[in-house]
PDB file of C-alpha atoms and ligand atoms in Angstrom:
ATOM      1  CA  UNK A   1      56.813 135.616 116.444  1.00 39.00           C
ATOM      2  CA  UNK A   2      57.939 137.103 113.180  1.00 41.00           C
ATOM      3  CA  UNK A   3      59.925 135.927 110.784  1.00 41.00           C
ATOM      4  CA  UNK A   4      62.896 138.971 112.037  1.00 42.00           C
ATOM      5  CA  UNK A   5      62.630 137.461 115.461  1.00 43.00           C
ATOM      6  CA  UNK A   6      63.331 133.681 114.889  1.00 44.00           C
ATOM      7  CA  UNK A   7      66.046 134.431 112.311  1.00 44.00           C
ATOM      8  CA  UNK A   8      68.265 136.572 114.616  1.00 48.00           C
ATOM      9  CA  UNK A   9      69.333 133.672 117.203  1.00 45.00           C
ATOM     10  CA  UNK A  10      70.519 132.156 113.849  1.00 50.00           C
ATOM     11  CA  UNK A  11      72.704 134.824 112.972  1.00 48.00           C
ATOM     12  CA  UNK A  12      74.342 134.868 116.189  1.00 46.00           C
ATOM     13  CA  UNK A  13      74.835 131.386 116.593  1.00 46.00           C
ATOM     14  CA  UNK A  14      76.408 131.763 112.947  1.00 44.00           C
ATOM     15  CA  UNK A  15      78.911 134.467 114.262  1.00 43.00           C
ATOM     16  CA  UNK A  16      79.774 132.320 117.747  1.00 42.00           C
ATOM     17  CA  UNK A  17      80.545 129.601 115.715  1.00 42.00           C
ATOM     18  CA  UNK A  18      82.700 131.242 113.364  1.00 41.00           C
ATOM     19  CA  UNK A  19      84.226 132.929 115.930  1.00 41.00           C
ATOM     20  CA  UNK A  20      85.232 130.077 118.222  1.00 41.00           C
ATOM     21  CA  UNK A  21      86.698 128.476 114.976  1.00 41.00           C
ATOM     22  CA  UNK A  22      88.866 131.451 114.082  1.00 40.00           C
ATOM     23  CA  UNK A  23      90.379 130.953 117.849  1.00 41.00           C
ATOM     24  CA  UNK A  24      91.281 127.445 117.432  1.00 41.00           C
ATOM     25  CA  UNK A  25      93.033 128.009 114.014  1.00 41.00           C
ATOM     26  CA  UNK A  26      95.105 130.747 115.733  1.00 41.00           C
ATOM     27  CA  UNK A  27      95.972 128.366 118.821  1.00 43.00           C
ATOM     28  CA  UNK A  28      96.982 126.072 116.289  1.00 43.00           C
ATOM     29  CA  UNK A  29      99.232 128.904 113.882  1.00 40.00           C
ATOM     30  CA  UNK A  30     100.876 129.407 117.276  1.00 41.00           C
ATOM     31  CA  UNK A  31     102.787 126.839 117.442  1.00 45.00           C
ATOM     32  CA  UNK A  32     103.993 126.249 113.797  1.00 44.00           C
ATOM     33  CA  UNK A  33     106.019 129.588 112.747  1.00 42.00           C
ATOM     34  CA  UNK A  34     107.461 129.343 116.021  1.00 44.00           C
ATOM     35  CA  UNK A  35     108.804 125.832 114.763  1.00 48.00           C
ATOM     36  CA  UNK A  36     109.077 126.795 110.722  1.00 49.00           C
ATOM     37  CA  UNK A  37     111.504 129.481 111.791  1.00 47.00           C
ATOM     38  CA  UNK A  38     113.788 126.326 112.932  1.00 51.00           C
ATOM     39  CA  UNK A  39     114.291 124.624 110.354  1.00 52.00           C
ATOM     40  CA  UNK A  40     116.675 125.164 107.823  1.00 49.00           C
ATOM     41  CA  UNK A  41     116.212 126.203 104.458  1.00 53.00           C
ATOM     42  CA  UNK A  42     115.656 123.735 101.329  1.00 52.00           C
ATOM     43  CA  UNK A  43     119.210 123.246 100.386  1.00 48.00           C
ATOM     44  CA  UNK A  44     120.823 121.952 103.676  1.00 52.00           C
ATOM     45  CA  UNK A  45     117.584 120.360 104.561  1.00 53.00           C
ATOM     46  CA  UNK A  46     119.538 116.829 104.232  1.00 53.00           C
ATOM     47  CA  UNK A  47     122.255 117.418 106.789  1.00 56.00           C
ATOM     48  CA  UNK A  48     120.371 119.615 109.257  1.00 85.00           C
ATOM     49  CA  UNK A  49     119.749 118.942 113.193  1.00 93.00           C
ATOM     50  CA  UNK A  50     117.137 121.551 114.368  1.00 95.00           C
ATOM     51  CA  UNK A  51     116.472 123.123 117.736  1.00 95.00           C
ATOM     52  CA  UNK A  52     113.028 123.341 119.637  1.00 96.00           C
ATOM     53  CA  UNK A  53     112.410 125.450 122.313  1.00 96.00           C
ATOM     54  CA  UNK A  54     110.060 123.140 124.268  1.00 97.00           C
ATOM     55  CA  UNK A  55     109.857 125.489 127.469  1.00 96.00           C
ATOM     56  CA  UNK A  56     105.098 126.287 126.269  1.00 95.00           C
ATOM     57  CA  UNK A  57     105.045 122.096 126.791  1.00 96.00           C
ATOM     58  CA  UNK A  58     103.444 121.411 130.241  1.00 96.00           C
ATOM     59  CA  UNK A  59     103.460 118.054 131.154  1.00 97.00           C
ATOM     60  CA  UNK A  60     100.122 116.226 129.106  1.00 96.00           C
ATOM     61  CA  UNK A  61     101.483 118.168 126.114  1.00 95.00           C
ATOM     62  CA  UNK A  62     102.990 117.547 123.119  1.00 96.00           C
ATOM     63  CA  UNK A  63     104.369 119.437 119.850  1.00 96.00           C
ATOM     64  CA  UNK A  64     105.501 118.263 116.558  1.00 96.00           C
ATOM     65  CA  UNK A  65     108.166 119.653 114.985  1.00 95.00           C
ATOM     66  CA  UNK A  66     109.941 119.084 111.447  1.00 94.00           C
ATOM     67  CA  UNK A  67     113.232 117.138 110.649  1.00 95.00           C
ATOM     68  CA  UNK A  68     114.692 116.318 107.513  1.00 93.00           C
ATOM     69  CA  UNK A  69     110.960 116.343 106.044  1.00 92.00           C
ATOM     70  CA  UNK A  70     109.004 114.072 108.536  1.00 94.00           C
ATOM     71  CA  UNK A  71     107.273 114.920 111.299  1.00 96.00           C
ATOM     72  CA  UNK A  72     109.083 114.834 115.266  1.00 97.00           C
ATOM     73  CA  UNK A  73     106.685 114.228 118.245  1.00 97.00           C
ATOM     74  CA  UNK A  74     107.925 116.074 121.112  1.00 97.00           C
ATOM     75  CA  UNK A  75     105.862 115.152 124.856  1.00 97.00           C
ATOM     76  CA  UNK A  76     106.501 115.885 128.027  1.00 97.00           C
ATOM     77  CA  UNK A  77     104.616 112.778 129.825  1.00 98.00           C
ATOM     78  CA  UNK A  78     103.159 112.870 132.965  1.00 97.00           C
ATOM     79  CA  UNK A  79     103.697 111.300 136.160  1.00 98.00           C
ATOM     80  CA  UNK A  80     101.247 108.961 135.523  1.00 97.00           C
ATOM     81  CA  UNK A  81     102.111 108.208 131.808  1.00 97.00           C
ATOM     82  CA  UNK A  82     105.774 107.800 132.632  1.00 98.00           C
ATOM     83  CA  UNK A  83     105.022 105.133 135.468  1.00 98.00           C
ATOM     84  CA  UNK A  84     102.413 103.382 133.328  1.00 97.00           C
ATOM     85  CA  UNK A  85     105.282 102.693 130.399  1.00 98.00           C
ATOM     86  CA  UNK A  86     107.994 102.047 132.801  1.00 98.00           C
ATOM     87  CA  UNK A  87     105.494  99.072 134.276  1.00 97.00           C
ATOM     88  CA  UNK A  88     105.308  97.296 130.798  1.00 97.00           C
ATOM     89  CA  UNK A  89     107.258  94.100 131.264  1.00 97.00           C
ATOM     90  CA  UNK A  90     109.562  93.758 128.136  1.00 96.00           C
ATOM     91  CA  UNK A  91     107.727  90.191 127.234  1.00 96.00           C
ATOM     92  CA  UNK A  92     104.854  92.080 126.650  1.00 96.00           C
ATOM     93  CA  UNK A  93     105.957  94.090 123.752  1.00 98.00           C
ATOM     94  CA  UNK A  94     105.221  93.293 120.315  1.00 98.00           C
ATOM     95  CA  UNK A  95     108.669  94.801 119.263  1.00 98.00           C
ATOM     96  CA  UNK A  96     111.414  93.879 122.350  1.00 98.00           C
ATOM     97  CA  UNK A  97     113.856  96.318 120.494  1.00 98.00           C
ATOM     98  CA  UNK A  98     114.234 100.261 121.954  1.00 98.00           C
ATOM     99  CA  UNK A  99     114.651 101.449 118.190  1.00 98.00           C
ATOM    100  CA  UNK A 100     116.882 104.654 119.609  1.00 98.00           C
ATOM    101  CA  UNK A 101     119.847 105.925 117.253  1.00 97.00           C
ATOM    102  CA  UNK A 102     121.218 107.484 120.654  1.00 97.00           C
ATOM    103  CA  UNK A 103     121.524 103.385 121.726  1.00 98.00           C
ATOM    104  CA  UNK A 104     123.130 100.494 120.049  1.00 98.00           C
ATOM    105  CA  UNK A 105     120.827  98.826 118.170  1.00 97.00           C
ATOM    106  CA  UNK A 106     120.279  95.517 120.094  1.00 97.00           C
ATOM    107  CA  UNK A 107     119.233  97.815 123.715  1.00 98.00           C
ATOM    108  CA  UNK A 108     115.957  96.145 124.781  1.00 98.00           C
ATOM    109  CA  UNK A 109     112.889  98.811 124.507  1.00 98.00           C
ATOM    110  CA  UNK A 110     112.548  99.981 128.261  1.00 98.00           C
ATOM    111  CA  UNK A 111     110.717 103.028 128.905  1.00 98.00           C
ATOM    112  CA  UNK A 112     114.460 104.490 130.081  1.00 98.00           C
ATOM    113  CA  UNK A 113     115.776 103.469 126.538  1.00 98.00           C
ATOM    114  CA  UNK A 114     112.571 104.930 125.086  1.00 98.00           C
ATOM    115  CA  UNK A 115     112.936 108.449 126.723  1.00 98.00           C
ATOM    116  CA  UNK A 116     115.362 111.109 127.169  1.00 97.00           C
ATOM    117  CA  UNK A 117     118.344 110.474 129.237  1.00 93.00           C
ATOM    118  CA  UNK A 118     118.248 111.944 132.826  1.00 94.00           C
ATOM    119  CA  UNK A 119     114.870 113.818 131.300  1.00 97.00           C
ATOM    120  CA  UNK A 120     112.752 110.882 131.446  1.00 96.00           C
ATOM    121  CA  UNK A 121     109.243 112.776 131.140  1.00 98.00           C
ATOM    122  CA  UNK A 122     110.428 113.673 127.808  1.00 98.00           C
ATOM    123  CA  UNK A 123     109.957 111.725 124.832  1.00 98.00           C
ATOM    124  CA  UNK A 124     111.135 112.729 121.375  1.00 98.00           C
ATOM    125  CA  UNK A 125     110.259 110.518 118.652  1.00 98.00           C
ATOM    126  CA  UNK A 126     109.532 110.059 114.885  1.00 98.00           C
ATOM    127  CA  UNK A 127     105.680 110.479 114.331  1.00 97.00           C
ATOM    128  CA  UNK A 128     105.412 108.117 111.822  1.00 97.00           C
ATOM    129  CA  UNK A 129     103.544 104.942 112.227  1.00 97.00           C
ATOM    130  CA  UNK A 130     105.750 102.083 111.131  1.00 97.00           C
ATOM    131  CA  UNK A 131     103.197 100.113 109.536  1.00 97.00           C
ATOM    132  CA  UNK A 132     102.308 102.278 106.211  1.00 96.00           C
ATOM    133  CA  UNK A 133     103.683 105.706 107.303  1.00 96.00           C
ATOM    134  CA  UNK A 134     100.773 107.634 108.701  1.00 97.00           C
ATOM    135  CA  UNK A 135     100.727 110.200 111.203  1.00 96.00           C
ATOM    136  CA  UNK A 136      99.357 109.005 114.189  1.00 97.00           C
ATOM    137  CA  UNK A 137      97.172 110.611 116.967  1.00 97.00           C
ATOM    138  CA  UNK A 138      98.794 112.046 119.834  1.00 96.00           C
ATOM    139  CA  UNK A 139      97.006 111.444 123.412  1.00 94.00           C
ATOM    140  CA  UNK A 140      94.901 108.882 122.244  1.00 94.00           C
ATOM    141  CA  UNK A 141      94.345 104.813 121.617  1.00 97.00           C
ATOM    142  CA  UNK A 142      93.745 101.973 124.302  1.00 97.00           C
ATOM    143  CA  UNK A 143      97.179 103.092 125.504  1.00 97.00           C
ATOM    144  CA  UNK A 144      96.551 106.663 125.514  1.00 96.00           C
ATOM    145  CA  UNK A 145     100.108 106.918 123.394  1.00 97.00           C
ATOM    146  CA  UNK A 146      99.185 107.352 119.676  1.00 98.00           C
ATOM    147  CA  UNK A 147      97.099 105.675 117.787  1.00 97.00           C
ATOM    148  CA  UNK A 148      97.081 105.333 113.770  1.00 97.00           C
ATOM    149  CA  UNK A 149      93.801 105.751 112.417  1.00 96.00           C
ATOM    150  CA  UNK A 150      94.856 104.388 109.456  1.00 96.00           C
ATOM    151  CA  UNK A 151      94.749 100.713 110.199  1.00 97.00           C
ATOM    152  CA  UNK A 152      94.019 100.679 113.793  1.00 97.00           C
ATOM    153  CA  UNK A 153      97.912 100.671 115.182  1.00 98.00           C
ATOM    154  CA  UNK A 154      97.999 101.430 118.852  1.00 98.00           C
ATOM    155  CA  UNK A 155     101.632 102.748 120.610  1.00 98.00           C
ATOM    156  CA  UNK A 156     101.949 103.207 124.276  1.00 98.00           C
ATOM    157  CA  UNK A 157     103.442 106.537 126.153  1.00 98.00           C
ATOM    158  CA  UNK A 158     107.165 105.302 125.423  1.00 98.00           C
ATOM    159  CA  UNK A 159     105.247 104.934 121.641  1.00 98.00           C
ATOM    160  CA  UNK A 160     106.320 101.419 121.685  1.00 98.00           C
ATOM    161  CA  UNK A 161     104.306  99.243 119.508  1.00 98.00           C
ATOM    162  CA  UNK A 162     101.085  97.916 121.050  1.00 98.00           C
ATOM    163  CA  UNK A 163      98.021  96.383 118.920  1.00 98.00           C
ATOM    164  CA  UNK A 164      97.753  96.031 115.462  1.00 98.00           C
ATOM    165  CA  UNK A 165      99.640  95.349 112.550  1.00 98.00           C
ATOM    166  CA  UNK A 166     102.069  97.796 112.705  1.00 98.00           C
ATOM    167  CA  UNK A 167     105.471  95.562 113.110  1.00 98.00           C
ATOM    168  CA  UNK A 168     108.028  98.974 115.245  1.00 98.00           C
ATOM    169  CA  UNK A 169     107.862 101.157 117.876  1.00 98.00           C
ATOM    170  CA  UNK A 170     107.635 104.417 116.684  1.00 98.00           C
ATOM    171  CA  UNK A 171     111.952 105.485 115.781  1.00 98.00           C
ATOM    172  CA  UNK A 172     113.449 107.703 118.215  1.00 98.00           C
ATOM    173  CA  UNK A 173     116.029 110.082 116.417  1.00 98.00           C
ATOM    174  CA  UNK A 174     119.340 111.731 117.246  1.00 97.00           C
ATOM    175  CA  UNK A 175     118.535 114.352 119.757  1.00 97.00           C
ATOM    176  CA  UNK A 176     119.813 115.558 122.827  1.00 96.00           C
ATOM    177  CA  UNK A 177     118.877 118.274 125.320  1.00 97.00           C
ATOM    178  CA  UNK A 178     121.243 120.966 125.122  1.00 96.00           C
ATOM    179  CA  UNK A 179     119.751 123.207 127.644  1.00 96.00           C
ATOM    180  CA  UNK A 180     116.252 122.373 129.904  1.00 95.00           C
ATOM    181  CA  UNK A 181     114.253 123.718 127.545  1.00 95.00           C
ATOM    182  CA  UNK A 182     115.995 123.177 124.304  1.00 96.00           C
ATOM    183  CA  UNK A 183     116.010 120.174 122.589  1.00 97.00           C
ATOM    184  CA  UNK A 184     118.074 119.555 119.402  1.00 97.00           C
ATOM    185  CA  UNK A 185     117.135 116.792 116.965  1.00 97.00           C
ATOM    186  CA  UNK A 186     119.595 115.322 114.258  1.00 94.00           C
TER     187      UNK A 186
HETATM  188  S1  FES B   1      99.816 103.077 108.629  1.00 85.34           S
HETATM  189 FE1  FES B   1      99.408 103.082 110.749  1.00 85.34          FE
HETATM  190  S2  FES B   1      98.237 101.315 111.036  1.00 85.34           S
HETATM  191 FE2  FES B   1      98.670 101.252 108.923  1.00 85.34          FE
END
């Protein structure tokens, strides 16, 4: 075999590669200008309540979006992940408390407290771990919520506290549907 021959498959293995990478980064770019185009400008950044068009989330899926500078997880849970947080008995919880500025601030942390109301697949929440502030992993952990990489925090599919030092559940912010597929936060 010459040297032409054996360096060719390398070449093209070179090009799939790069080429299956240039796909995921455009998956990926998909979703953000859609979401960029949402938010507000700079200046009334402070104030602002933005609206997502969540109508590309299938149920397994999540997005994040951007509020007032931090990062909003937006999922639409499944069968399966709903029943699995509504079956967490509240004693079990590191944090008892639902942590939802919809709710006053004493309502225990029930997955119905947890989700959206009448919506309950849907869960829109602060992605910021409330140990340190990391962004945690979406779809993943012993709880198959989020887990923080950072320090090993684990958050169920209401993204109620679970394992490890973080001391919250994950905040939920002021939102509200305002059609079936649009969700404003703030
Ligand atoms: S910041 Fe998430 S576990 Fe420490």
């Amino acid at each position: 075999m010459s040297v032409n021959e054996t360096s060719e498959p390398t070449r093209r293995d070179f090009l799939y590669i790069a080429t299956g990478a240039a796909g995921a980064v455009g998956a990926a770019a998909a979703v953000w200008p859609f979401i960029d185009q949402m938010n507000p400008d700079a200046g009334t950044l402070a104030l602002a309540a933005i609206e997502v068009n969540v109508s590309s989330v299938a149920p397994g899926q999540s997005i994040t979006a951007k509020w007032r500078g931090k990062p909003v997880f937006i999922r639409q849970r499944t069968p399966e992940e709903v029943t699995a947080a509504q079956t967490v008995a509240l004693a079990d919880l590191k944090d008892p408390v639902a942590r939802n500025e919809n709710l006053p601030g004493d309502a225990p942390a029930t997955d119905a407290n947890r989700s959206a109301k009448g919506k309950e697949q849907w869960l829109v929440m602060v992605g910021v771990c409330t140990h340190l502030g990391c962004i945690p992993l979406g779809q993943s952990g012993p709880y198959n919520g989020w887990f923080c990489p950072c320090h090993g925090s684990a958050y169920d599919t209401a993204g109620r506290i679970r394992q490890g030092p973080a001391p919250q559940n994950m905040a939920i912010p002021p939102f509200e549907f305002i059609s079936d597929t649009t969700v404003r936060v703030g």
